[in-house]
Short mmCIF file of C-alpha atoms and ligand atoms in Angstrom, two decimals:
data_model
loop_
_atom_site.label_atom_id
_atom_site.label_comp_id
_atom_site.label_asym_id
_atom_site.label_seq_id
_atom_site.Cartn_x
_atom_site.Cartn_y
_atom_site.Cartn_z
CA ALA M 1 7.16 13.87 16.22
CA PRO M 2 6.97 11.79 13.03
CA TYR M 3 3.68 10.13 12.19
CA LEU M 4 5.29 6.75 11.47
CA GLU M 5 8.60 5.44 12.71
CA LEU M 6 10.37 2.21 11.80
CA ARG M 7 13.04 1.60 14.39
CA GLY M 8 15.82 -0.89 13.64
CA LEU M 9 13.59 -3.43 11.93
CA GLY M 10 15.08 -6.84 11.18
CA LYS M 11 13.45 -9.96 9.81
CA SER M 12 14.65 -13.53 9.42
CA TYR M 13 12.30 -16.06 7.86
CA ASP M 14 12.47 -19.56 9.32
CA GLY M 15 15.43 -18.37 11.41
CA ARG M 16 17.51 -18.54 8.23
CA THR M 17 16.67 -16.26 5.30
CA ARG M 18 17.79 -12.79 6.33
CA ALA M 19 15.26 -10.54 4.62
CA LEU M 20 15.78 -7.24 6.48
CA ASP M 21 18.53 -5.66 8.50
CA ASN M 22 18.34 -2.56 10.69
CA VAL M 23 15.70 -0.69 8.69
CA SER M 24 14.98 2.69 10.28
CA LEU M 25 12.83 5.40 8.79
CA THR M 26 10.38 8.13 9.75
CA ALA M 27 7.44 9.49 7.79
CA ALA M 28 5.52 12.71 8.31
CA LYS M 29 1.75 12.80 8.23
CA GLY M 30 0.46 12.96 4.66
CA GLU M 31 3.80 12.05 3.14
CA PHE M 32 4.00 9.85 0.03
CA ILE M 33 6.98 7.54 0.39
CA THR M 34 8.11 5.04 -2.21
CA PHE M 35 10.13 1.90 -1.52
CA LEU M 36 12.28 1.33 -4.61
CA GLY M 37 14.64 -1.58 -5.20
CA PRO M 38 15.17 -4.86 -7.03
CA SER M 39 13.19 -8.03 -6.40
CA GLY M 40 14.16 -9.65 -3.10
CA SER M 41 15.56 -6.43 -1.58
CA GLY M 42 13.11 -6.38 1.36
CA LYS M 43 10.42 -3.92 0.25
CA THR M 44 7.45 -6.24 0.64
CA THR M 45 8.77 -7.67 3.89
CA THR M 46 8.94 -4.15 5.36
CA LEU M 47 5.37 -3.50 4.22
CA MET M 48 4.21 -6.81 5.74
CA LEU M 49 5.75 -5.82 9.08
CA VAL M 50 4.02 -2.43 9.03
CA ALA M 51 0.71 -4.07 8.07
CA GLY M 52 1.16 -6.66 10.82
CA PHE M 53 0.92 -9.65 8.49
CA GLU M 54 4.41 -10.70 9.61
CA SER M 55 6.13 -10.00 12.92
CA ALA M 56 9.55 -8.39 13.16
CA SER M 57 12.55 -10.38 14.42
CA GLU M 58 14.09 -7.18 15.77
CA GLY M 59 13.03 -3.58 16.14
CA ASP M 60 9.71 -1.82 16.49
CA ILE M 61 7.11 0.16 14.57
CA LEU M 62 5.54 3.26 16.09
CA ILE M 63 2.57 5.35 15.03
CA GLU M 64 2.40 8.75 16.68
CA GLY M 65 5.02 7.58 19.17
CA ARG M 66 3.20 4.41 20.26
CA SER M 67 4.41 0.91 19.43
CA ILE M 68 2.01 -1.06 17.23
CA GLY M 69 4.18 -4.18 17.35
CA ARG M 70 1.54 -6.09 19.29
CA VAL M 71 -1.54 -4.55 17.69
CA PRO M 72 -3.31 -7.00 15.35
CA PRO M 73 -3.53 -6.01 11.66
CA HIS M 74 -7.22 -5.12 11.64
CA LYS M 75 -6.74 -2.71 14.55
CA ARG M 76 -3.81 -0.78 13.07
CA GLY M 77 -5.93 1.60 11.00
CA ILE M 78 -4.02 0.69 7.86
CA GLY M 79 -5.35 0.15 4.31
CA VAL M 80 -3.51 -2.25 2.02
CA VAL M 81 -3.58 -2.82 -1.77
CA PHE M 82 -1.65 -5.58 -3.51
CA GLN M 83 -0.66 -6.07 -7.14
CA ASN M 84 -3.21 -8.83 -7.71
CA TYR M 85 -6.20 -6.75 -6.46
CA ALA M 86 -7.63 -9.76 -4.56
CA LEU M 87 -11.22 -8.80 -5.40
CA PHE M 88 -13.93 -11.40 -4.83
CA PRO M 89 -14.88 -12.48 -8.37
CA HIS M 90 -18.46 -13.42 -7.43
CA ARG M 91 -19.23 -10.06 -5.81
CA ALA M 92 -20.04 -6.80 -7.60
CA ALA M 93 -17.73 -3.81 -7.09
CA ALA M 94 -19.89 -2.17 -4.41
CA GLU M 95 -20.11 -5.45 -2.49
CA ASN M 96 -16.34 -5.87 -2.69
CA VAL M 97 -15.84 -2.42 -1.21
CA ALA M 98 -18.53 -2.89 1.46
CA PHE M 99 -17.24 -6.33 2.46
CA PRO M 100 -14.79 -5.26 5.20
CA LEU M 101 -17.48 -3.04 6.74
CA LEU M 102 -20.03 -5.87 6.74
CA MET M 103 -17.44 -8.16 8.31
CA ARG M 104 -17.20 -5.65 11.13
CA LYS M 105 -21.01 -5.68 11.53
CA MET M 106 -21.80 -2.31 10.02
CA PRO M 107 -25.52 -2.27 9.01
CA LYS M 108 -25.89 -3.10 5.31
CA ALA M 109 -27.48 0.20 4.21
CA GLN M 110 -24.74 2.20 5.90
CA ALA M 111 -22.00 -0.05 4.47
CA MET M 112 -23.38 0.23 0.94
CA ALA M 113 -23.61 4.03 1.30
CA LYS M 114 -19.96 4.17 2.38
CA ALA M 115 -19.00 1.86 -0.51
CA ALA M 116 -20.77 4.17 -2.96
CA GLU M 117 -18.94 7.18 -1.51
CA MET M 118 -15.57 5.42 -1.86
CA LEU M 119 -16.32 4.30 -5.42
CA GLY M 120 -17.12 7.94 -6.19
CA LEU M 121 -13.77 8.98 -4.79
CA VAL M 122 -11.98 6.75 -7.31
CA GLY M 123 -14.23 7.75 -10.21
CA LEU M 124 -16.33 4.59 -10.33
CA GLU M 125 -19.66 5.89 -9.05
CA ARG M 126 -21.53 4.18 -11.88
CA PHE M 127 -19.71 0.84 -11.66
CA GLY M 128 -20.98 -0.43 -8.31
CA GLY M 129 -23.02 -3.19 -9.94
CA ARG M 130 -20.21 -4.49 -12.17
CA TYR M 131 -18.41 -7.72 -11.45
CA PRO M 132 -14.60 -7.75 -11.54
CA ARG M 133 -14.54 -9.72 -14.83
CA GLU M 134 -16.62 -6.92 -16.41
CA MET M 135 -14.03 -4.27 -15.54
CA SER M 136 -10.59 -3.35 -16.90
CA GLY M 137 -7.44 -3.93 -14.86
CA GLY M 138 -7.29 -0.24 -13.97
CA GLN M 139 -10.91 -0.22 -12.84
CA GLN M 140 -10.38 -3.33 -10.74
CA GLN M 141 -7.37 -1.71 -9.12
CA ARG M 142 -9.45 1.37 -8.33
CA VAL M 143 -12.04 -0.88 -6.67
CA ALA M 144 -9.24 -2.40 -4.59
CA LEU M 145 -8.10 1.12 -3.64
CA ALA M 146 -11.66 2.10 -2.67
CA ARG M 147 -11.87 -1.01 -0.50
CA ALA M 148 -8.58 -0.19 1.21
CA LEU M 149 -9.95 3.25 2.10
CA VAL M 150 -13.33 2.27 3.61
CA PHE M 151 -12.11 2.54 7.19
CA ASP M 152 -10.60 5.98 6.54
CA PRO M 153 -7.10 4.68 7.30
CA ALA M 154 -4.40 7.11 8.37
CA LEU M 155 -1.83 4.93 6.61
CA LEU M 156 -2.11 3.38 3.15
CA LEU M 157 0.24 0.63 1.94
CA LEU M 158 0.39 -0.05 -1.81
CA ASP M 159 2.47 -3.05 -2.91
CA GLU M 160 3.19 -2.75 -6.64
CA PRO M 161 -0.46 -1.94 -7.29
CA LEU M 162 0.20 -1.04 -10.93
CA GLY M 163 2.52 -3.92 -11.75
CA ALA M 164 -0.07 -5.81 -13.77
CA LEU M 165 -1.13 -2.83 -15.92
CA ASP M 166 0.22 -1.74 -19.31
CA LYS M 167 2.32 1.41 -19.59
CA ASN M 168 -0.38 3.94 -20.56
CA LEU M 169 -2.75 2.73 -17.91
CA ARG M 170 0.04 2.78 -15.34
CA GLU M 171 0.72 6.44 -16.01
CA GLN M 172 -2.95 7.32 -15.76
CA MET M 173 -3.31 5.35 -12.53
CA GLN M 174 -0.23 7.03 -11.05
CA ILE M 175 -1.98 10.38 -11.44
CA GLU M 176 -5.26 9.07 -10.03
CA ILE M 177 -3.64 7.47 -6.99
CA LYS M 178 -1.75 10.69 -6.27
CA ALA M 179 -4.95 12.71 -6.57
CA VAL M 180 -6.82 10.48 -4.12
CA GLN M 181 -3.86 10.43 -1.73
CA ARG M 182 -3.56 14.24 -1.72
CA ARG M 183 -7.26 14.75 -1.31
CA LEU M 184 -7.40 12.45 1.72
CA GLY M 185 -4.02 13.49 3.10
CA VAL M 186 -3.35 9.84 3.91
CA THR M 187 0.26 8.90 4.69
CA THR M 188 1.25 6.42 1.98
CA ILE M 189 3.96 3.85 1.35
CA PHE M 190 4.13 2.72 -2.26
CA VAL M 191 6.30 -0.22 -3.35
CA THR M 192 7.72 -0.43 -6.86
CA HIS M 193 10.82 -1.54 -8.73
CA ASP M 194 10.18 1.09 -11.44
CA GLN M 195 12.40 4.16 -11.02
CA SER M 196 10.32 6.45 -13.23
CA GLU M 197 7.20 5.56 -11.27
CA ALA M 198 9.00 6.37 -8.02
CA MET M 199 10.21 9.67 -9.50
CA ALA M 200 6.72 10.66 -10.63
CA MET M 201 4.84 9.90 -7.44
CA SER M 202 6.96 10.34 -4.36
CA ASP M 203 7.70 13.01 -1.79
CA ARG M 204 10.61 10.81 -0.76
CA ILE M 205 12.15 7.65 -2.16
CA VAL M 206 13.67 4.94 0.02
CA VAL M 207 16.08 2.75 -1.94
CA PHE M 208 16.36 -0.85 -0.72
CA ASP M 209 19.11 -3.31 -1.55
CA GLY M 210 19.93 -6.62 0.12
CA GLY M 211 17.48 -6.06 2.97
CA ARG M 212 18.92 -2.67 3.89
CA ILE M 213 18.09 0.93 3.17
CA GLN M 214 20.76 2.23 0.80
CA GLN M 215 19.54 5.76 0.30
CA VAL M 216 16.68 8.07 1.28
CA GLY M 217 15.88 11.33 -0.44
CA ALA M 218 13.59 13.47 -2.55
CA PRO M 219 13.24 12.20 -6.15
CA LEU M 220 15.70 14.75 -7.53
CA ASP M 221 18.35 13.87 -4.94
CA ILE M 222 18.06 10.18 -5.76
CA TYR M 223 18.07 10.89 -9.49
CA ARG M 224 21.15 13.08 -9.37
CA TYR M 225 23.15 10.55 -7.34
CA PRO M 226 21.98 7.18 -8.64
P1 LIG E 301 8.08 -9.90 -5.31
O1 LIG E 301 7.37 -9.89 -6.65
O2 LIG E 301 7.67 -8.78 -4.41
O3 LIG E 301 9.55 -10.09 -5.40
P2 LIG E 301 7.99 -12.65 -4.65
O4 LIG E 301 7.51 -13.25 -5.93
O5 LIG E 301 9.43 -12.70 -4.28
O6 LIG E 301 7.46 -11.15 -4.56
O7 LIG E 301 7.17 -13.28 -3.44
C1 LIG E 301 5.79 -13.53 -3.54
C2 LIG E 301 5.33 -14.13 -2.21
O8 LIG E 301 6.14 -15.24 -1.85
C3 LIG E 301 5.40 -13.18 -1.04
O9 LIG E 301 4.27 -13.39 -0.21
C4 LIG E 301 6.66 -13.54 -0.30
O10 LIG E 301 6.52 -13.30 1.09
C5 LIG E 301 6.75 -15.02 -0.58
N1 LIG E 301 8.14 -15.44 -0.69
C6 LIG E 301 9.14 -14.80 -1.32
N2 LIG E 301 10.31 -15.44 -1.20
C7 LIG E 301 10.01 -16.55 -0.47
C8 LIG E 301 10.80 -17.65 0.00
N3 LIG E 301 12.11 -17.72 -0.24
N4 LIG E 301 10.19 -18.60 0.71
C9 LIG E 301 8.89 -18.52 0.97
N5 LIG E 301 8.09 -17.51 0.56
C10 LIG E 301 8.66 -16.55 -0.15
P1 LIG E 302 11.01 -7.43 -2.40
O1 LIG E 302 9.64 -7.06 -1.95
O2 LIG E 302 11.96 -6.29 -2.42
O3 LIG E 302 10.98 -8.20 -3.69
P2 LIG E 302 10.91 -9.34 -0.24
O4 LIG E 302 10.70 -8.54 0.98
O5 LIG E 302 9.72 -10.02 -0.85
O6 LIG E 302 11.63 -8.42 -1.31
O7 LIG E 302 12.00 -10.44 0.03
C1 LIG E 302 13.19 -10.20 0.76
C2 LIG E 302 13.88 -11.53 0.98
O8 LIG E 302 13.12 -12.32 1.89
C3 LIG E 302 14.04 -12.39 -0.27
O9 LIG E 302 15.24 -13.09 -0.16
C4 LIG E 302 12.84 -13.33 -0.20
O10 LIG E 302 13.09 -14.53 -0.90
C5 LIG E 302 12.73 -13.55 1.29
N1 LIG E 302 11.34 -13.84 1.70
C6 LIG E 302 10.27 -13.03 1.50
N2 LIG E 302 9.17 -13.59 2.02
C7 LIG E 302 9.55 -14.79 2.54
C8 LIG E 302 8.87 -15.83 3.22
N3 LIG E 302 7.55 -15.77 3.47
N4 LIG E 302 9.58 -16.89 3.63
C9 LIG E 302 10.91 -16.95 3.41
N5 LIG E 302 11.62 -16.01 2.77
C10 LIG E 302 10.94 -14.93 2.34
#
């Protein structure tokens, strides 16, 4: 059975804007899938449905064969990273990473130890005391990644996480994200509108257009038949 299944997902906002139509897809455990497509094509909406931040108008989402349609976001076992990092500016890196654990009442010493472990995973073991404004964009994004991983999620959702970075940093971060993803074996959905980024990172690419899936395939299949 697939690890993740999207089954006929549809979404209308305000009963009017048709954002998604009949989106069906399966993902194997540990797979790195990229959603590629122009702005407004439905990539983020699909991610929001999987994360549980929006509810589907039609269809269902299953993890290991069980519907998560009615499971609240914080109980889905999913880590999420957005383009704008959303770090707390008045908290140091380690506190940012520990924050979700503290919210869930983990004892402080244990939460800080887990935060340090996660910062190590993204190569920031010595930056725990730095505030976001004292770090580069790439470092801030790695803190956001560490924070998304603190609950050891089985599914990681990355919504244009590199969109705010310059080209060299993007390429470096692509490699680092892939390395972390492989090491953890976490099933990942990565959203981008950059074809070369999709080519470099993905096991499979899902091409969106007009709220529908246009094409699904390995990078070379998509590249050969654009
Ligand atoms: P993207 O860069 O992914 O295309 P947008 O700039 O279109 O994102 O959207 C940014 C935010 O605004 C998202 O949270 C999205 O859900 C919301 N949004 C997008 N389009 C609309 C709309 N027509 N009405 C209300 N909110 C929207
Ligand atoms: P993408 O991520 O590919 O840029 P989105 O999923 O953000 O696309 O948007 C798909 C469509 O849904 C767009 O027409 C967008 O304007 C609309 N949309 C997205 N979010 C909202 C929202 N919160 N309210 C109304 N319309 C939205």
